[in-house]
mmCIF file of C-alpha atoms and ligand atoms in Angstrom:
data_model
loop_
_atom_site.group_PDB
_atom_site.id
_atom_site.type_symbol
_atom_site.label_atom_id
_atom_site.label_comp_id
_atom_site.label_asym_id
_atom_site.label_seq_id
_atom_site.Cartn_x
_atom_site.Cartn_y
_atom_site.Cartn_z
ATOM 1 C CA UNK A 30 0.000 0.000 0.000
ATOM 2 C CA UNK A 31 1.250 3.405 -0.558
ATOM 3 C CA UNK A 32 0.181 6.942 -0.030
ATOM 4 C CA UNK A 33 1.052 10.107 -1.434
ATOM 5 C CA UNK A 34 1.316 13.041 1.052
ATOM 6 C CA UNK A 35 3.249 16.313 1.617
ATOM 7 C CA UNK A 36 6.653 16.147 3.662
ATOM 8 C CA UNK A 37 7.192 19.919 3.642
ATOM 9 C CA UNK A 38 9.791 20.085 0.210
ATOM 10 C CA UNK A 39 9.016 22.101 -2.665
ATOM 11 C CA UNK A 40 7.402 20.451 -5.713
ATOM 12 C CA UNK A 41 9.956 20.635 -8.751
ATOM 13 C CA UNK A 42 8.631 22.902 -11.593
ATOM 14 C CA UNK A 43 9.871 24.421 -15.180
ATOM 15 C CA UNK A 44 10.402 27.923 -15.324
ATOM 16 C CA UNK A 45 8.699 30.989 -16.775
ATOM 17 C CA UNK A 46 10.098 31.456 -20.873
ATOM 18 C CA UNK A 47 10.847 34.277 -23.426
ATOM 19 C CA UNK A 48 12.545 34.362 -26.442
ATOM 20 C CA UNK A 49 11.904 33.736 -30.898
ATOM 21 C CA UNK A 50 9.405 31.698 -32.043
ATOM 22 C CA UNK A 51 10.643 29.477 -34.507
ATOM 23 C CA UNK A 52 14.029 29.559 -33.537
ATOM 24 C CA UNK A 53 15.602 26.429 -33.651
ATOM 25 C CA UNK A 54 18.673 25.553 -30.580
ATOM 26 C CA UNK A 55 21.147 23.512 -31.266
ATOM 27 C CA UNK A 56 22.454 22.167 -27.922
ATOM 28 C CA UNK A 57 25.581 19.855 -27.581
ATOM 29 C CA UNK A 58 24.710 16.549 -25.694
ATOM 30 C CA UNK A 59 27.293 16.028 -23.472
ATOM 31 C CA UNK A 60 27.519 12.979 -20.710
ATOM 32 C CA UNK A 61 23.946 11.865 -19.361
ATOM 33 C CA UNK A 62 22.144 15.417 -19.492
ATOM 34 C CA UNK A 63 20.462 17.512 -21.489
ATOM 35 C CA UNK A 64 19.742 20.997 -21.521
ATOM 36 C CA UNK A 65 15.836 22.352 -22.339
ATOM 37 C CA UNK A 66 13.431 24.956 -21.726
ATOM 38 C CA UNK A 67 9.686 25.232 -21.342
ATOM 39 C CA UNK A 68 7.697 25.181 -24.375
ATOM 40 C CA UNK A 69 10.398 23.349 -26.646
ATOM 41 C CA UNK A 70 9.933 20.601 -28.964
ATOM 42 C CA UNK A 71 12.566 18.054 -28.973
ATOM 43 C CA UNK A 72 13.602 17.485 -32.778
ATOM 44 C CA UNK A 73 16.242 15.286 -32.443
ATOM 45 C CA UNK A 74 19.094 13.546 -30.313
ATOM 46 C CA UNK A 75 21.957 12.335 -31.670
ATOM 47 C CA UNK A 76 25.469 14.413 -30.276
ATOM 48 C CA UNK A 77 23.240 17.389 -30.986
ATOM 49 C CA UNK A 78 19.464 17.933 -29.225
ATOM 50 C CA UNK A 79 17.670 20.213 -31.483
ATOM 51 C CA UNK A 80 15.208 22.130 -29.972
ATOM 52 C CA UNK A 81 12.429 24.481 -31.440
ATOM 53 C CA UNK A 82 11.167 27.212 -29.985
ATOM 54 C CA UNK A 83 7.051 25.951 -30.006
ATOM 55 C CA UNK A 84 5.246 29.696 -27.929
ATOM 56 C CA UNK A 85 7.268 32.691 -28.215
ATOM 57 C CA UNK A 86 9.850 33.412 -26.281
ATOM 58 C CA UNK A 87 12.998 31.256 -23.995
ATOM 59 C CA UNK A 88 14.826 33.155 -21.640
ATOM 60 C CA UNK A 89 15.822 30.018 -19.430
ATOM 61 C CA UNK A 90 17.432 26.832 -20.506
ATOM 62 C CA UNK A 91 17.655 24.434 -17.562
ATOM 63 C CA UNK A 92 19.347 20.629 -17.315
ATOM 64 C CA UNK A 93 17.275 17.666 -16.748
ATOM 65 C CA UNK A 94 18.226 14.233 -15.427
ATOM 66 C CA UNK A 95 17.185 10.284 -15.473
ATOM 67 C CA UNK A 96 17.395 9.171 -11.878
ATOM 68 C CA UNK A 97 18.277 5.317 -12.313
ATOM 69 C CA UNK A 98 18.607 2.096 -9.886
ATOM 70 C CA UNK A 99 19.135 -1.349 -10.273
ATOM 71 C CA UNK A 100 19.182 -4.338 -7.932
ATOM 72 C CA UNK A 101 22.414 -5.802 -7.163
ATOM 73 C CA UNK A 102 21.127 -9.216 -8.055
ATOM 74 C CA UNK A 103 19.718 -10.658 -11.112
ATOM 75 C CA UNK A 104 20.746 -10.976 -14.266
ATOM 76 C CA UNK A 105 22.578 -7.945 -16.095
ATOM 77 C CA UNK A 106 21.521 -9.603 -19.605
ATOM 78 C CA UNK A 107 17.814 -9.593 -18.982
ATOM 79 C CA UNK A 108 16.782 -6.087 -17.521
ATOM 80 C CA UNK A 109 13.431 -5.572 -16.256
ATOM 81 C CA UNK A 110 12.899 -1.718 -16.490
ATOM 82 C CA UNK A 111 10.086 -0.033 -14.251
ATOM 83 C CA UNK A 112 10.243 3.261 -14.642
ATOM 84 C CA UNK A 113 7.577 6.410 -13.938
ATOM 85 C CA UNK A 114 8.528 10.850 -14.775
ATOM 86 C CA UNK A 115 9.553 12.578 -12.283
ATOM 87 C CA UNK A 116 8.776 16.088 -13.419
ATOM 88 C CA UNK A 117 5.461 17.916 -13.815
ATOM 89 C CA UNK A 118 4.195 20.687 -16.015
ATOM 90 C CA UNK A 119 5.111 24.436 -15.795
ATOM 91 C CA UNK A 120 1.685 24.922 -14.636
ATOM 92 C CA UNK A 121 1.302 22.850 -11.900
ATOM 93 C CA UNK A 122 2.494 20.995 -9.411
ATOM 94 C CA UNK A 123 2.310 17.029 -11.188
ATOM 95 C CA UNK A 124 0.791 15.351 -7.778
ATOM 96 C CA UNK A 125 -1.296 12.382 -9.719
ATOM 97 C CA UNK A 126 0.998 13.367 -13.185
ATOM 98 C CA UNK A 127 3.109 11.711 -11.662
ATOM 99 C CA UNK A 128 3.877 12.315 -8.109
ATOM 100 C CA UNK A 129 1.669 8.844 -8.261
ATOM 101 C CA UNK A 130 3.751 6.643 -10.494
ATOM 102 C CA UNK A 131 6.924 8.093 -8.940
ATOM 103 C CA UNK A 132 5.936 7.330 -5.196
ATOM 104 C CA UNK A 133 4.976 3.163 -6.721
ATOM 105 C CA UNK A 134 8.390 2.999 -8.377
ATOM 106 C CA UNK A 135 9.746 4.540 -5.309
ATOM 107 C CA UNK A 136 8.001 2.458 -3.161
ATOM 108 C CA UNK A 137 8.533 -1.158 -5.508
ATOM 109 C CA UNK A 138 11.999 -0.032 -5.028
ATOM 110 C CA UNK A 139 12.251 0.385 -1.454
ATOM 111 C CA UNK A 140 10.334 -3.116 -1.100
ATOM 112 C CA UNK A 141 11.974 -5.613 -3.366
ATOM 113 C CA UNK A 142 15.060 -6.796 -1.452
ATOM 114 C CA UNK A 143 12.472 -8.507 0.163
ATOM 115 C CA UNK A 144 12.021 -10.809 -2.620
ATOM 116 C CA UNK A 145 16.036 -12.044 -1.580
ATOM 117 C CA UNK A 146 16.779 -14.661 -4.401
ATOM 118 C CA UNK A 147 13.792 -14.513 -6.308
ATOM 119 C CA UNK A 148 15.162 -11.625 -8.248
ATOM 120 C CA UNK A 149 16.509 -13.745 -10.820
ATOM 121 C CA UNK A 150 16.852 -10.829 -13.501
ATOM 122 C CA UNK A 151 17.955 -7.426 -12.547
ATOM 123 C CA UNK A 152 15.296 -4.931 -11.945
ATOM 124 C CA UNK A 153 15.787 -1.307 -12.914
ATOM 125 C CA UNK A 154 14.218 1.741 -11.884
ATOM 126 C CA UNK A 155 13.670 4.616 -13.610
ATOM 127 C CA UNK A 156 12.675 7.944 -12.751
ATOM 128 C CA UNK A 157 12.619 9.997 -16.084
ATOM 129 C CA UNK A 158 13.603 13.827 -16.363
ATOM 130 C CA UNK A 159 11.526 16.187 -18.440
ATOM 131 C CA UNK A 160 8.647 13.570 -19.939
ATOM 132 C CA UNK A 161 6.135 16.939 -19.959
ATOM 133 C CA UNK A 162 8.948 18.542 -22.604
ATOM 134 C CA UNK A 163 8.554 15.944 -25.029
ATOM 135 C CA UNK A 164 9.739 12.306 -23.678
ATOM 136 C CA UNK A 165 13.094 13.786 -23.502
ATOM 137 C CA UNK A 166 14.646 11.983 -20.640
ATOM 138 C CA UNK A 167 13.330 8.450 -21.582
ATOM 139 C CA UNK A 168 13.987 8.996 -25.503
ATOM 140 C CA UNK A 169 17.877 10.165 -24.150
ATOM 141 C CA UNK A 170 18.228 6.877 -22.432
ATOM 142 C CA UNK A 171 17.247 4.468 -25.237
ATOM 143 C CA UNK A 172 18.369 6.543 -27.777
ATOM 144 C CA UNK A 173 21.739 6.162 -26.052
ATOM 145 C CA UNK A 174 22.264 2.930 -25.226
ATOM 146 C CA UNK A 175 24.282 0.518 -27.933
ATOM 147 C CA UNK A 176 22.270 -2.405 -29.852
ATOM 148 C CA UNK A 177 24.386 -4.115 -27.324
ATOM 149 C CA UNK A 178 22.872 -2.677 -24.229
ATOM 150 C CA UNK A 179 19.545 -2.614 -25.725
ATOM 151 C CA UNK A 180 19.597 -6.728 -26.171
ATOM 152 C CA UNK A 181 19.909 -6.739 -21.946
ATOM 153 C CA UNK A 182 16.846 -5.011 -21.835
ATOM 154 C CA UNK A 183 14.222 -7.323 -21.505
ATOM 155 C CA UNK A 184 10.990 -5.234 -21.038
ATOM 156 C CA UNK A 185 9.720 -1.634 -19.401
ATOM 157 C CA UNK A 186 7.035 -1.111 -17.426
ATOM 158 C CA UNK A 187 5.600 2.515 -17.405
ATOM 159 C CA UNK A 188 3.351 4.090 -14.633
ATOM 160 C CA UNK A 189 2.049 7.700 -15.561
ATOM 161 C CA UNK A 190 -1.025 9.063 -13.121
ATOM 162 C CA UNK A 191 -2.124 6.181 -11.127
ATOM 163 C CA UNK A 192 -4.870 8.329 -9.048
ATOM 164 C CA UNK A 193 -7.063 10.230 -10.929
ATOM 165 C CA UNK A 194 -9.851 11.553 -9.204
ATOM 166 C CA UNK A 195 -12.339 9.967 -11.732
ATOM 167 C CA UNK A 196 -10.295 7.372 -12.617
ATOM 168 C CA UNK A 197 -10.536 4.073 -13.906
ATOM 169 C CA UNK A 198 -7.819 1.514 -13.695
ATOM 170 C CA UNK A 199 -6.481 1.204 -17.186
ATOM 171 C CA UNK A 200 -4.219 -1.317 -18.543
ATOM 172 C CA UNK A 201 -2.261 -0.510 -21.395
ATOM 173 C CA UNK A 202 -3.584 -2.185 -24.460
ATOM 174 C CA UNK A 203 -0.242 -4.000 -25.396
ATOM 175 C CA UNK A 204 -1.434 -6.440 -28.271
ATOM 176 C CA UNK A 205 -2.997 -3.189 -29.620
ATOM 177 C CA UNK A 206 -6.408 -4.787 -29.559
ATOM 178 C CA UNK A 207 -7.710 -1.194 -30.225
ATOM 179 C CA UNK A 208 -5.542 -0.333 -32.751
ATOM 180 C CA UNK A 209 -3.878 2.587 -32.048
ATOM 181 C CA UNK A 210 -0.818 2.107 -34.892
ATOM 182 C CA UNK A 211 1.715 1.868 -32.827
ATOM 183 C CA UNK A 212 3.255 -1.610 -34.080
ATOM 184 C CA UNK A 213 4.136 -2.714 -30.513
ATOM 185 C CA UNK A 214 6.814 -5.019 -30.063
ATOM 186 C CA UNK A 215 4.868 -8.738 -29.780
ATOM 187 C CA UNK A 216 6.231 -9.245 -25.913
ATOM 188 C CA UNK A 217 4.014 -6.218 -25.087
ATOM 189 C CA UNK A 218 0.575 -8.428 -25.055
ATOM 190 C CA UNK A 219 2.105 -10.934 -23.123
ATOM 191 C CA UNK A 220 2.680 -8.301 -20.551
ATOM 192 C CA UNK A 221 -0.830 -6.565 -20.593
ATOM 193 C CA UNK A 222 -1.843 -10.272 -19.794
ATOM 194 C CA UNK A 223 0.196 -10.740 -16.764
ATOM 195 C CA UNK A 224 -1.643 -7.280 -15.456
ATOM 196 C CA UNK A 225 -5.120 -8.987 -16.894
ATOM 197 C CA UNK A 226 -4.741 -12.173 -15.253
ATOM 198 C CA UNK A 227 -3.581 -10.120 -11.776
ATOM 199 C CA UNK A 228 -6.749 -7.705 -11.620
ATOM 200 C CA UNK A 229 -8.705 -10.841 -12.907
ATOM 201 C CA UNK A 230 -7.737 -12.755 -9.558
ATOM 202 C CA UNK A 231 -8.697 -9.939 -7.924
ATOM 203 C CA UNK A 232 -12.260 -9.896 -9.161
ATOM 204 C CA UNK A 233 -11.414 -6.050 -10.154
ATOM 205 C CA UNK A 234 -12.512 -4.486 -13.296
ATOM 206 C CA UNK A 235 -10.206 -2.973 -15.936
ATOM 207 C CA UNK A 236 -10.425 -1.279 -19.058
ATOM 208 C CA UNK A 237 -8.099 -0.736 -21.854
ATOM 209 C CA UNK A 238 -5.495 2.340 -21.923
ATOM 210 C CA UNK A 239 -4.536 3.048 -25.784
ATOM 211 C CA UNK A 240 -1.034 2.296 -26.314
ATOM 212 C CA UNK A 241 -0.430 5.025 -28.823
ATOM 213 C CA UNK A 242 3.393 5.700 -27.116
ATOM 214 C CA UNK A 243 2.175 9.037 -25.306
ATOM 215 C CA UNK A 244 4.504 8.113 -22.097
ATOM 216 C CA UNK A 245 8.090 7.360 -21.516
ATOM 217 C CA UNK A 246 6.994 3.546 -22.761
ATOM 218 C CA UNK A 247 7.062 4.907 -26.047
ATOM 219 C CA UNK A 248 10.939 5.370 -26.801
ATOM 220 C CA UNK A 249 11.010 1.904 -25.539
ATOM 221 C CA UNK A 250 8.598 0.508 -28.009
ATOM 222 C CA UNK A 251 9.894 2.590 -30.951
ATOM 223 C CA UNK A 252 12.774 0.591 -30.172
ATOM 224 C CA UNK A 253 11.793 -2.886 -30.287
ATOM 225 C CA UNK A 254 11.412 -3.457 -26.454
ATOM 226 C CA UNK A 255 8.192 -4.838 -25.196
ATOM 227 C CA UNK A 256 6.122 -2.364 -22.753
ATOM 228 C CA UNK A 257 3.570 -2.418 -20.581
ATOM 229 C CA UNK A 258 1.880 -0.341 -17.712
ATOM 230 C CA UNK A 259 -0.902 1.107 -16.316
ATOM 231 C CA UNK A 260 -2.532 4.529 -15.853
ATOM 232 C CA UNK A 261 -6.007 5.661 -14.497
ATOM 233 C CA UNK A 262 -6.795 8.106 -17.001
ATOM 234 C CA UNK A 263 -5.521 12.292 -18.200
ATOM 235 C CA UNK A 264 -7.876 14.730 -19.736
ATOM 236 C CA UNK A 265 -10.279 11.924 -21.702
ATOM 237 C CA UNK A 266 -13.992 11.487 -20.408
ATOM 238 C CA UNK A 267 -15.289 8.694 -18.635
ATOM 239 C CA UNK A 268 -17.858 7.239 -20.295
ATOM 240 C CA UNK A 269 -21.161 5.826 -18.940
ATOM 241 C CA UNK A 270 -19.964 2.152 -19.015
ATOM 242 C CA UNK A 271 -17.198 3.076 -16.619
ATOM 243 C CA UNK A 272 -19.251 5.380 -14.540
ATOM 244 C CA UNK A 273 -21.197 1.874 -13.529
ATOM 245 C CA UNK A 274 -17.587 0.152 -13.058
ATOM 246 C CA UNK A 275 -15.847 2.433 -11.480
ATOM 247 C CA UNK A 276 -18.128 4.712 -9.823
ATOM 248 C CA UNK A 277 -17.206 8.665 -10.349
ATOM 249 C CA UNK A 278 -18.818 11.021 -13.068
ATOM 250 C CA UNK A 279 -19.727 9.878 -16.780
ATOM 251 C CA UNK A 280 -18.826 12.859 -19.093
ATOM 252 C CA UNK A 281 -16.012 14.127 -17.020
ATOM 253 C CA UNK A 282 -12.274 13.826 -17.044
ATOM 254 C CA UNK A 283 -10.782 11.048 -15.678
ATOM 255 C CA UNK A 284 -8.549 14.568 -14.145
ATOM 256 C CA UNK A 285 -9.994 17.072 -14.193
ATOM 257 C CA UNK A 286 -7.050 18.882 -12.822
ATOM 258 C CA UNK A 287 -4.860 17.262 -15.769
ATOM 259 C CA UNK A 288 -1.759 19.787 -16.358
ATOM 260 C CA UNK A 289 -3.376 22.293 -13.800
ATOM 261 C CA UNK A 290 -2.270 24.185 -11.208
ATOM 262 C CA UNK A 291 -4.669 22.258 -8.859
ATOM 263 C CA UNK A 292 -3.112 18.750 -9.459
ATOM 264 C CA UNK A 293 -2.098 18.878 -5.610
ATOM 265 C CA UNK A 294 -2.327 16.754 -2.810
ATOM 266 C CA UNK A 295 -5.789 16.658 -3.026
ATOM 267 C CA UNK A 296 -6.096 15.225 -6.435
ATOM 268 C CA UNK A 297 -5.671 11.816 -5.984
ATOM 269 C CA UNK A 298 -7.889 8.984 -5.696
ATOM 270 C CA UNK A 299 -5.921 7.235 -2.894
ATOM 271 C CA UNK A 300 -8.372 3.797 -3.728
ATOM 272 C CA UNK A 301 -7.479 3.512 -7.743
ATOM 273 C CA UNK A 302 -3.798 4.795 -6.688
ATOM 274 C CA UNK A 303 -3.180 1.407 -4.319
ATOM 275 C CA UNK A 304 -5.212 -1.268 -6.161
ATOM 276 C CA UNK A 305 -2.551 0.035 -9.385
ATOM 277 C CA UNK A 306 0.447 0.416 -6.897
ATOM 278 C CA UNK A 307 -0.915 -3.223 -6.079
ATOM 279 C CA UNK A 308 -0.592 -4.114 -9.869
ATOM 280 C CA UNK A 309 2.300 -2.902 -10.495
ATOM 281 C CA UNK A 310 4.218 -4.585 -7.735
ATOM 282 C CA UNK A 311 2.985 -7.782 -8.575
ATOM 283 C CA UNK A 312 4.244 -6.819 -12.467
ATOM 284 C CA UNK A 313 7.712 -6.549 -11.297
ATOM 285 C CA UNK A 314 7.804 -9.538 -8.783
ATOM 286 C CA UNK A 315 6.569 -11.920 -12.094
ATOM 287 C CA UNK A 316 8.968 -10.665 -14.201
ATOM 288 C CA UNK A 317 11.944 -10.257 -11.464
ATOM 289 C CA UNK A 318 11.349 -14.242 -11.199
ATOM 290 C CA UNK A 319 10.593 -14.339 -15.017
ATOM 291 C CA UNK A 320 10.319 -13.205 -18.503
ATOM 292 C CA UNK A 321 8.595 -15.975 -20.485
ATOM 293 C CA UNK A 322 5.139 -15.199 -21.229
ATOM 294 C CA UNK A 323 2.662 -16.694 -18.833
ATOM 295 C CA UNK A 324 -0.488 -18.473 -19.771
ATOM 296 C CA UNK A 325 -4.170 -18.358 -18.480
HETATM 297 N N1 LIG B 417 2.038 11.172 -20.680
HETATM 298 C C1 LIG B 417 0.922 12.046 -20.401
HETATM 299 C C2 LIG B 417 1.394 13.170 -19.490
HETATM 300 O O1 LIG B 417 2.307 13.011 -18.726
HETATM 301 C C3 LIG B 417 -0.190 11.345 -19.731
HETATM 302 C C4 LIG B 417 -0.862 10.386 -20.632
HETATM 303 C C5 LIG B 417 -0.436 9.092 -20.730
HETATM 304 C C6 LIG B 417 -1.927 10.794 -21.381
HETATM 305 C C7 LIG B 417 -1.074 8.207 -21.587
HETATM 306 C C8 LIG B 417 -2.578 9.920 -22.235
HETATM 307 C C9 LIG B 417 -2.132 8.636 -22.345
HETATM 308 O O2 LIG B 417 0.824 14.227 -19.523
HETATM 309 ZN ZN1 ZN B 418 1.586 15.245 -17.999
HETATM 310 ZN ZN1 ZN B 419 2.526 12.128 -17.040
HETATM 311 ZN ZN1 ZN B 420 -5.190 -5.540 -25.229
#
């Protein structure tokens, strides 16, 4: 179980911007940082991050970082990666985006030495820099990595808002049942099943979460690395169906604080929050033990 409340430190925020619209920046990428700004569009990385001026004006340019852990056991040639951004919008203060998948990642990783010799392949975690800019700090890491270290990764597991107010407790559609395009890499259904077959035991409801790459999962994918994760819903309505499922209001955002200034402490649905925290503790036990896809 885990619960998000405030210890007194100061929520981490972008900065205020100015500068040219249309501009383009051409930043060197040196070591394991970037540089970016508010209201910047990554173009590319590769030595050089290109970044365009999207609003009108930059007068601050700040460096972002990937926070990363792994276990000490497990094996170094079969990575499981669970991972969750750390940052939040300019405009607010990111409490269930994602002060909610940061605090399960956090808390995953403050649990598992429990699991001793279980952990037969190393477990990773992730807290990405500067997801809100563009998928910057997950797209830097994969980006980065040689085909060599990309063959030890064996699967990521994104969680992005796990307590929206009117949520739902989504699952992301990894065999693309819905379609969204996205090609995902075949081990991603297998995945979405292990979370299926959890909730299932659990006589809890879930619905489908579009995989269409909008999260740090989506570098990962791009890439050929199987993804899965959860998320209880951003700015879409819930519809009636879901209303009767999950209780909360049909018609309405699953957040209605979404990129707000009032995604505080009080926007959280602290029951959705643990029964994914739940989920996605159970995800990374299976796949600390084992990779091969699971039936039933
Ligand atoms: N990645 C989005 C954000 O941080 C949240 C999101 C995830 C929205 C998945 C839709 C689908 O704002
Ligand atoms: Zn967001
Ligand atoms: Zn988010
Ligand atoms: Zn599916």
């Amino acid at each position: 179980a885990i619960a998000i409340y405030n210890d007194g430190t100061a929520p981490d925020r972008m900065g205020p911007v100015s500068g040219t619209a249309g501009q383009a920046w051409r930043i060197p990428v040196i070591g394991p940082s970037y540089q970016l700004g508010t209201d910047l569009v990554k173009a590319a990385t590769s030595g050089t991050l290109t970044l365009h001026v999207k609003t009108s004006t930059i007068n601050e340019q700040r460096t972002a970082h990937n926070v990363i852990a792994d276990t000490e056991r497990g094996r170094a040639d079969n990575v499981v990666v669970m991972g969750a951004h750390l940052d939040s919008v300019t405009k607010g203060p990111g409490i269930n985006d994602n002060g909610s998948g940061t605090a399960t990642v956090l808390t995953v990783a403050e649990q598992i030495a429990r699991l001793g010799d279980q952990i037969k392949n190393k477990v990773r975690f992730a807290f990405w820099g500067a997801e809100e800019e563009g998928l910057l700090g997950s797209t830097y890491y994969v980006t980065h990595l040689s085909a060599a270290q990309r063959a030890t990764i064996a699967l990521n597991l994104n969680f992005d808002m796990l307590g929206s107010p009117n949520g739902r407790r989504g699952v992301y559609d990894g065999d693309d049942s819905e379609g969204a395009g996205t090609n995902p890499p075949a081990g991603s259904g297998a995945i979405e099943k292990v979370f299926l077959n959890y909730y299932g035991a659990r006589k809890l409801q879930t619905s489908p979460s579009t995989f269409d790459g909008r999260s740090d999962y989506g570098p990962f994918i791009d890439n050929g690395i199987p993804a899965g994760g959860l998320d209880s819903g951003a700015e879409k309505l819930k519809t009636a169906e879901e209303a009767k499922i999950y209780g909360g209001e049909a018609g309405k955002p699953y957040d209605g604080c979404y990129h707000q200034a009032c995604d505080t402490y009080a926007n959280n649905n602290s029951t959705i929050l643990d029964q994914l925290a739940d989920g996605a503790a159970h995800a990374v036990q299976v796949f600390a033990k084992s990779t091969l896809p699971v039936n039933g």
